[in-house]
Structures are given as C-alpha cells and as structure tokens.
Short mmCIF file of N, CA and C and ligand atoms in Angstrom, two decimals:
data_model
loop_
_atom_site.label_atom_id
_atom_site.label_comp_id
_atom_site.label_asym_id
_atom_site.label_seq_id
_atom_site.Cartn_x
_atom_site.Cartn_y
_atom_site.Cartn_z
N MET A 619 204.85 -9.61 -102.67
CA MET A 619 204.71 -8.79 -101.30
C MET A 619 205.95 -8.20 -101.04
N SER A 620 205.96 -7.03 -100.45
CA SER A 620 207.15 -6.30 -100.14
C SER A 620 207.33 -6.60 -98.61
N LYS A 621 208.49 -6.68 -98.16
CA LYS A 621 208.83 -7.26 -96.94
C LYS A 621 208.68 -6.09 -96.02
N THR A 622 209.04 -4.79 -96.33
CA THR A 622 209.08 -3.61 -95.54
C THR A 622 207.72 -3.11 -95.07
N ALA A 623 206.75 -3.20 -95.99
CA ALA A 623 205.45 -2.72 -95.66
C ALA A 623 204.31 -3.79 -96.27
N PRO A 624 204.22 -4.81 -95.42
CA PRO A 624 203.35 -5.82 -95.86
C PRO A 624 201.87 -5.55 -95.93
N PHE A 625 201.58 -4.63 -95.02
CA PHE A 625 200.07 -4.51 -94.81
C PHE A 625 199.53 -3.03 -94.96
N GLY A 626 198.59 -2.94 -95.39
CA GLY A 626 197.97 -1.53 -95.65
C GLY A 626 197.48 -0.91 -94.41
N LYS A 627 197.33 0.44 -94.34
CA LYS A 627 196.73 1.13 -93.17
C LYS A 627 195.35 0.61 -92.83
N ASN A 628 194.47 0.39 -93.67
CA ASN A 628 193.24 0.09 -93.42
C ASN A 628 193.16 -1.22 -92.93
N PHE A 629 193.86 -2.23 -93.49
CA PHE A 629 193.95 -3.65 -92.90
C PHE A 629 194.39 -3.50 -91.46
N LEU A 630 195.48 -2.80 -91.13
CA LEU A 630 196.05 -2.70 -89.84
C LEU A 630 194.87 -2.19 -88.91
N LYS A 631 193.97 -1.09 -89.34
CA LYS A 631 193.19 -0.55 -88.59
C LYS A 631 192.10 -1.47 -88.26
N GLU A 632 191.61 -2.22 -89.18
CA GLU A 632 190.70 -3.33 -89.22
C GLU A 632 191.07 -4.52 -88.11
N ILE A 633 192.19 -4.83 -88.21
CA ILE A 633 192.75 -5.84 -87.19
C ILE A 633 192.76 -5.30 -85.75
N LYS A 634 193.19 -4.11 -85.73
CA LYS A 634 193.29 -3.45 -84.32
C LYS A 634 191.93 -3.56 -83.75
N GLU A 635 190.81 -3.16 -84.55
CA GLU A 635 189.25 -3.09 -84.01
C GLU A 635 188.87 -4.48 -83.70
N LEU A 636 189.21 -5.54 -84.49
CA LEU A 636 189.09 -6.94 -84.18
C LEU A 636 189.62 -7.29 -82.72
N LEU A 637 190.86 -6.92 -82.64
CA LEU A 637 191.60 -7.25 -81.35
C LEU A 637 191.02 -6.62 -80.00
N LEU A 638 190.76 -5.29 -80.33
CA LEU A 638 190.17 -4.51 -79.26
C LEU A 638 188.68 -5.01 -78.82
N ALA A 639 188.04 -5.48 -79.82
CA ALA A 639 186.73 -5.80 -79.49
C ALA A 639 186.72 -7.19 -78.81
N GLU A 640 187.69 -8.24 -79.36
CA GLU A 640 187.94 -9.40 -78.72
C GLU A 640 188.39 -9.30 -77.13
N GLN A 641 189.27 -8.32 -77.05
CA GLN A 641 189.92 -8.09 -75.71
C GLN A 641 188.83 -7.46 -74.63
N ILE A 642 187.86 -6.59 -75.09
CA ILE A 642 186.81 -6.31 -74.19
C ILE A 642 185.83 -7.40 -73.88
N LYS A 643 185.58 -8.22 -74.87
CA LYS A 643 184.77 -9.36 -74.73
C LYS A 643 185.35 -10.42 -73.68
N LEU A 644 186.57 -10.66 -73.81
CA LEU A 644 187.37 -11.68 -72.86
C LEU A 644 187.38 -10.92 -71.45
N GLN A 645 187.69 -9.75 -71.34
CA GLN A 645 187.60 -9.04 -70.03
C GLN A 645 186.34 -9.05 -69.43
N ALA A 646 185.28 -8.86 -70.01
CA ALA A 646 183.94 -8.94 -69.58
C ALA A 646 183.64 -10.33 -69.20
N GLU A 647 184.06 -11.39 -69.87
CA GLU A 647 183.91 -12.69 -69.51
C GLU A 647 184.48 -13.12 -68.29
N LEU A 648 185.92 -12.72 -68.17
CA LEU A 648 186.64 -13.03 -67.03
C LEU A 648 186.12 -12.32 -65.76
N ALA A 649 185.60 -11.09 -66.03
CA ALA A 649 185.10 -10.34 -64.73
C ALA A 649 183.92 -11.09 -63.94
N LYS A 650 183.25 -12.01 -64.76
CA LYS A 650 182.07 -12.66 -64.23
C LYS A 650 182.48 -13.49 -63.27
N PHE A 651 183.56 -14.14 -63.25
CA PHE A 651 183.94 -15.24 -62.25
C PHE A 651 185.23 -15.17 -61.71
N THR A 652 185.98 -13.99 -61.92
CA THR A 652 187.23 -13.79 -61.47
C THR A 652 187.59 -12.42 -60.99
N ASN A 653 188.59 -12.32 -60.03
CA ASN A 653 189.03 -10.96 -59.70
C ASN A 653 190.34 -10.70 -60.35
N LYS A 654 190.46 -9.49 -60.96
CA LYS A 654 191.86 -9.09 -61.54
C LYS A 654 192.86 -8.96 -60.52
N ASN A 655 194.05 -9.38 -60.93
CA ASN A 655 195.21 -9.19 -60.14
C ASN A 655 195.60 -7.80 -60.43
N PRO A 656 195.52 -6.92 -59.33
CA PRO A 656 196.01 -5.59 -59.52
C PRO A 656 197.40 -5.25 -59.97
N HIS A 657 198.33 -6.14 -59.47
CA HIS A 657 199.68 -5.89 -59.79
C HIS A 657 200.25 -6.49 -60.94
N THR A 658 199.57 -7.50 -61.66
CA THR A 658 200.05 -8.01 -62.89
C THR A 658 198.99 -7.92 -63.90
N PRO A 659 199.48 -7.42 -65.11
CA PRO A 659 198.39 -7.09 -66.17
C PRO A 659 198.10 -8.45 -66.86
N ASP A 660 196.76 -8.48 -67.16
CA ASP A 660 196.28 -9.83 -67.83
C ASP A 660 196.35 -11.08 -66.98
N ASP A 661 196.38 -10.81 -65.55
CA ASP A 661 196.19 -11.90 -64.77
C ASP A 661 194.94 -11.83 -63.84
N PHE A 662 194.39 -12.96 -63.91
CA PHE A 662 193.00 -12.95 -63.13
C PHE A 662 192.99 -14.22 -62.19
N ASP A 663 192.28 -14.10 -61.04
CA ASP A 663 192.16 -15.28 -60.27
C ASP A 663 190.60 -15.68 -60.14
N ALA A 664 190.24 -16.93 -60.40
CA ALA A 664 189.02 -17.33 -60.35
C ALA A 664 188.50 -17.29 -58.93
N THR A 665 187.31 -16.64 -58.67
CA THR A 665 186.80 -16.56 -57.40
C THR A 665 186.21 -17.90 -56.86
N PHE A 666 186.30 -18.14 -55.55
CA PHE A 666 185.71 -19.45 -55.15
C PHE A 666 184.29 -19.26 -54.65
N PRO A 667 183.47 -20.11 -55.49
CA PRO A 667 181.90 -19.78 -55.18
C PRO A 667 181.57 -20.08 -53.73
N GLU A 668 180.43 -19.43 -53.18
CA GLU A 668 179.90 -19.79 -51.93
C GLU A 668 178.40 -20.24 -52.08
N TYR A 669 178.11 -21.41 -52.01
CA TYR A 669 176.79 -21.93 -52.11
C TYR A 669 176.07 -22.24 -50.69
N GLY A 670 176.98 -22.52 -49.72
CA GLY A 670 176.45 -22.80 -48.42
C GLY A 670 177.45 -23.92 -47.90
N ASP A 671 176.87 -24.44 -46.71
CA ASP A 671 177.79 -25.26 -45.84
C ASP A 671 177.53 -26.85 -45.93
N GLU A 672 176.45 -27.08 -46.66
CA GLU A 672 176.13 -28.52 -46.92
C GLU A 672 177.12 -29.30 -47.76
N ASP A 673 177.08 -30.53 -47.49
CA ASP A 673 178.11 -31.44 -48.23
C ASP A 673 178.08 -31.21 -49.73
N ASP A 674 176.76 -31.34 -50.20
CA ASP A 674 176.60 -31.21 -51.69
C ASP A 674 176.84 -29.81 -52.30
N GLU A 675 176.70 -28.72 -51.27
CA GLU A 675 176.95 -27.46 -51.79
C GLU A 675 178.53 -27.30 -51.65
N ASN A 676 179.21 -27.83 -50.93
CA ASN A 676 180.62 -27.82 -50.84
C ASN A 676 181.20 -28.50 -52.08
N ALA A 677 180.71 -29.66 -52.36
CA ALA A 677 181.13 -30.47 -53.59
C ALA A 677 180.89 -29.61 -54.95
N ARG A 678 179.82 -28.85 -54.98
CA ARG A 678 179.31 -28.05 -56.19
C ARG A 678 180.40 -26.89 -56.18
N GLU A 679 180.62 -26.30 -55.00
CA GLU A 679 181.80 -25.18 -55.03
C GLU A 679 182.95 -25.58 -55.58
N VAL A 680 183.49 -26.58 -55.17
CA VAL A 680 184.69 -27.28 -55.69
C VAL A 680 184.83 -27.42 -57.04
N ALA A 681 183.65 -28.24 -57.63
CA ALA A 681 183.45 -28.53 -59.00
C ALA A 681 183.43 -27.17 -59.89
N ASP A 682 182.64 -26.30 -59.46
CA ASP A 682 182.59 -25.04 -60.17
C ASP A 682 183.75 -24.26 -60.34
N TYR A 683 184.51 -24.37 -59.19
CA TYR A 683 185.81 -23.51 -59.03
C TYR A 683 186.79 -24.29 -59.92
N THR A 684 186.92 -25.59 -60.11
CA THR A 684 187.76 -26.29 -60.94
C THR A 684 187.38 -25.94 -62.48
N THR A 685 186.13 -25.79 -62.74
CA THR A 685 185.71 -25.50 -64.10
C THR A 685 186.15 -24.08 -64.35
N ASN A 686 186.00 -23.17 -63.43
CA ASN A 686 186.26 -21.71 -63.63
C ASN A 686 187.64 -21.56 -63.95
N LYS A 687 188.42 -22.25 -62.97
CA LYS A 687 189.96 -22.20 -62.97
C LYS A 687 190.46 -22.58 -64.38
N SER A 688 190.01 -23.59 -65.02
CA SER A 688 190.64 -23.90 -66.41
C SER A 688 190.00 -23.05 -67.43
N LEU A 689 188.85 -22.49 -67.22
CA LEU A 689 188.33 -21.61 -68.22
C LEU A 689 189.11 -20.22 -68.11
N GLU A 690 189.28 -19.93 -66.78
CA GLU A 690 190.22 -18.78 -66.49
C GLU A 690 191.38 -18.80 -67.24
N ILE A 691 192.27 -19.92 -67.13
CA ILE A 691 193.51 -20.14 -67.81
C ILE A 691 193.35 -20.03 -69.22
N SER A 692 192.29 -20.62 -69.86
CA SER A 692 192.31 -20.52 -71.39
C SER A 692 191.95 -19.07 -71.81
N LEU A 693 191.08 -18.43 -71.10
CA LEU A 693 190.68 -16.93 -71.40
C LEU A 693 191.90 -16.03 -71.39
N GLU A 694 192.64 -16.28 -70.23
CA GLU A 694 193.80 -15.55 -69.85
C GLU A 694 194.96 -15.63 -70.99
N ASN A 695 195.02 -16.98 -71.43
CA ASN A 695 195.98 -17.24 -72.57
C ASN A 695 195.66 -16.39 -73.93
N THR A 696 194.38 -16.59 -74.24
CA THR A 696 193.86 -15.93 -75.43
C THR A 696 194.00 -14.36 -75.15
N LEU A 697 193.80 -13.82 -73.99
CA LEU A 697 193.97 -12.33 -73.66
C LEU A 697 195.46 -11.83 -73.77
N ARG A 698 196.26 -12.68 -73.44
CA ARG A 698 197.76 -12.61 -73.51
C ARG A 698 198.13 -12.44 -75.01
N ASP A 699 197.64 -13.32 -75.88
CA ASP A 699 197.94 -13.36 -77.30
C ASP A 699 197.51 -12.12 -77.80
N ILE A 700 196.33 -11.66 -77.39
CA ILE A 700 195.68 -10.24 -77.96
C ILE A 700 196.60 -9.28 -77.47
N THR A 701 197.16 -9.10 -76.23
CA THR A 701 197.84 -7.95 -75.74
C THR A 701 199.10 -7.91 -76.54
N LYS A 702 199.66 -9.11 -76.85
CA LYS A 702 201.01 -9.25 -77.47
C LYS A 702 200.69 -8.72 -79.00
N SER A 703 199.62 -9.17 -79.56
CA SER A 703 199.24 -8.65 -81.13
C SER A 703 199.10 -7.23 -81.04
N LEU A 704 198.47 -6.64 -80.06
CA LEU A 704 198.31 -5.27 -80.06
C LEU A 704 199.55 -4.37 -79.98
N LYS A 705 200.55 -5.04 -79.01
CA LYS A 705 201.75 -4.50 -78.94
C LYS A 705 202.67 -4.45 -80.20
N ARG A 706 202.35 -5.66 -80.93
CA ARG A 706 203.16 -5.74 -82.32
C ARG A 706 202.68 -4.78 -83.30
N LEU A 707 201.17 -4.57 -83.17
CA LEU A 707 200.60 -3.60 -84.01
C LEU A 707 201.25 -2.23 -83.78
N ASP A 708 201.44 -1.84 -82.52
CA ASP A 708 202.01 -0.40 -82.15
C ASP A 708 203.40 -0.36 -82.62
N GLU A 709 204.18 -1.43 -82.49
CA GLU A 709 205.56 -1.52 -82.89
C GLU A 709 205.94 -1.70 -84.40
N GLY A 710 204.77 -1.95 -85.15
CA GLY A 710 205.03 -2.16 -86.59
C GLY A 710 205.54 -3.49 -86.89
N THR A 711 205.42 -4.46 -85.98
CA THR A 711 206.06 -5.86 -86.26
C THR A 711 204.88 -6.69 -86.48
N TYR A 712 203.65 -6.26 -86.50
CA TYR A 712 202.48 -7.24 -86.50
C TYR A 712 202.37 -7.96 -87.96
N GLY A 713 201.97 -9.27 -87.73
CA GLY A 713 201.72 -9.92 -88.98
C GLY A 713 202.80 -10.54 -89.65
N VAL A 714 204.00 -10.45 -88.98
CA VAL A 714 205.26 -11.22 -89.48
C VAL A 714 205.40 -12.53 -88.80
N CYS A 715 205.49 -13.49 -89.84
CA CYS A 715 205.78 -15.03 -89.14
C CYS A 715 206.91 -14.96 -88.13
N LYS A 716 206.87 -15.73 -87.08
CA LYS A 716 207.94 -15.62 -86.18
C LYS A 716 208.96 -16.71 -86.49
N TYR A 717 208.70 -17.47 -87.57
CA TYR A 717 209.65 -18.57 -87.84
C TYR A 717 210.52 -18.17 -89.22
N CYS A 718 209.73 -17.50 -90.19
CA CYS A 718 210.39 -17.24 -91.41
C CYS A 718 210.44 -15.74 -91.83
N ASP A 719 209.87 -14.93 -90.99
CA ASP A 719 209.96 -13.54 -91.14
C ASP A 719 209.20 -12.98 -92.26
N LYS A 720 208.23 -13.81 -92.98
CA LYS A 720 207.58 -13.42 -93.95
C LYS A 720 206.19 -12.93 -93.41
N PRO A 721 205.62 -11.99 -94.15
CA PRO A 721 204.31 -11.51 -93.82
C PRO A 721 203.21 -12.70 -94.05
N ILE A 722 202.36 -12.75 -92.91
CA ILE A 722 201.35 -13.77 -92.83
C ILE A 722 200.19 -13.31 -93.73
N ASP A 723 199.65 -14.26 -94.39
CA ASP A 723 198.51 -13.94 -95.24
C ASP A 723 197.37 -13.24 -94.45
N GLU A 724 196.78 -12.20 -95.31
CA GLU A 724 195.77 -11.46 -94.82
C GLU A 724 194.39 -12.18 -94.25
N LYS A 725 194.26 -13.07 -95.14
CA LYS A 725 193.00 -13.78 -94.89
C LYS A 725 192.99 -14.69 -93.66
N ARG A 726 194.25 -15.18 -93.40
CA ARG A 726 194.47 -15.92 -92.18
C ARG A 726 194.44 -15.02 -90.73
N LEU A 727 195.14 -13.87 -91.11
CA LEU A 727 195.11 -12.80 -89.87
C LEU A 727 193.58 -12.27 -89.56
N ARG A 728 192.80 -12.18 -90.76
CA ARG A 728 191.37 -11.73 -90.46
C ARG A 728 190.70 -12.78 -89.60
N ALA A 729 190.92 -14.09 -89.99
CA ALA A 729 190.03 -15.14 -89.40
C ALA A 729 190.65 -15.45 -87.96
N ARG A 730 192.06 -15.24 -87.80
CA ARG A 730 192.48 -15.42 -86.44
C ARG A 730 193.74 -14.33 -86.34
N PRO A 731 193.25 -13.11 -85.78
CA PRO A 731 194.05 -11.96 -85.74
C PRO A 731 195.38 -12.16 -84.71
N THR A 732 195.32 -13.30 -83.88
CA THR A 732 196.47 -13.49 -83.16
C THR A 732 197.58 -14.45 -83.65
N SER A 733 197.34 -14.86 -84.89
CA SER A 733 198.25 -15.74 -85.49
C SER A 733 199.64 -15.26 -85.38
N GLY A 734 200.65 -16.09 -85.09
CA GLY A 734 201.94 -15.61 -85.03
C GLY A 734 202.90 -16.41 -86.02
N SER A 735 202.27 -17.16 -86.72
CA SER A 735 203.09 -17.82 -87.89
C SER A 735 202.38 -18.04 -89.22
N CYS A 736 202.89 -18.10 -90.26
CA CYS A 736 202.27 -18.11 -91.60
C CYS A 736 201.92 -19.60 -91.91
N VAL A 737 201.08 -19.76 -92.78
CA VAL A 737 200.46 -21.07 -93.09
C VAL A 737 201.47 -22.05 -93.50
N ASP A 738 202.48 -21.73 -94.24
CA ASP A 738 203.47 -22.72 -94.55
C ASP A 738 204.22 -23.24 -93.30
N CYS A 739 204.66 -22.22 -92.47
CA CYS A 739 205.39 -22.78 -91.40
C CYS A 739 204.66 -23.67 -90.50
N LYS A 740 203.31 -23.18 -90.24
CA LYS A 740 202.40 -23.94 -89.33
C LYS A 740 202.20 -25.47 -89.81
N LYS A 741 202.13 -25.39 -91.27
CA LYS A 741 202.02 -26.81 -91.85
C LYS A 741 203.22 -27.58 -91.58
N THR A 742 204.25 -26.98 -91.88
CA THR A 742 205.59 -27.68 -91.71
C THR A 742 205.63 -28.14 -90.31
N LEU A 743 205.37 -27.33 -89.28
CA LEU A 743 205.45 -27.76 -87.88
C LEU A 743 204.49 -28.79 -87.61
N THR A 744 203.38 -28.81 -88.01
CA THR A 744 202.18 -29.61 -87.64
C THR A 744 202.60 -31.16 -88.35
N ASP A 745 203.11 -31.05 -89.58
CA ASP A 745 203.46 -32.28 -90.19
C ASP A 745 204.63 -33.03 -89.37
N GLU A 746 205.53 -32.12 -88.78
CA GLU A 746 206.55 -32.79 -88.08
C GLU A 746 206.14 -33.42 -86.81
N LEU A 747 204.95 -33.00 -86.20
CA LEU A 747 204.49 -33.63 -85.01
C LEU A 747 204.01 -35.13 -85.15
ZN1 ZN B 1599 206.49 -18.57 -91.91
#
C-alpha cells in the first residue's frame, strides 16, 4: 500500500455517502427529543417532557428526561465523530491511523467509517488494557 494515496476515489466517495447518510439519520433522531444549540455545531439539548402535574407524571418526566439525556450524549458523540471524519475526507487525511500513520484497512472503514485507528494499533491498545 502506498502511503501518499492509500484510497481510491470511488472508495472515498462511498465512505462520504455512508457518513452523510449516517449524519442525516442521527440528526433526525436527535431532532425527535432535543433542541439544537444554535451557537455550537453538533450540540443538542434534550427537551424536558411535559406529561402533567401529578406525582407519577412528574416522575415519568424525570425518568424520560434522564433516558433522553444519556441517549443525547451518545448520539452527539457519534455525530461529532462523523463530522470529524467528513472534515478529514475534505482535507485528504481520512483513513490514516492516528497512532501509526498507516492507512486503515478498507474493510474496517466500510464497517465503521468513523474508525480512527488501524486494527493492529487497536489490538495493541486493547491488549494493554
Ligand atoms: Zn495503526
């Protein structure tokens, strides 16, 4: 594999489409229960549900808000990874392992387009944990 141009144009196009589709899906998912922060990109705030004023309704509001909040955080993190990957695609640095600077396996990138490290580094890191 050549280090200067590790990926073909078609592959990068395919990855970009995957990332954009995922980005739209996540934004639609977040829009269901959050308000977008107009000042910070990729920042959302879970809305507090309103079911009523009874005790059990209030309890459900808090429970659902807690669930939404943790879902919001995990979706936001994925969305940020996608935004970062799209930026790297534009800059031409996409698919390069952040630890060893080698190109990441195409199969791995297809399965998980936001991967930032190659299989070998990932393995080494997980083994050390
Ligand atoms: Zn690596």
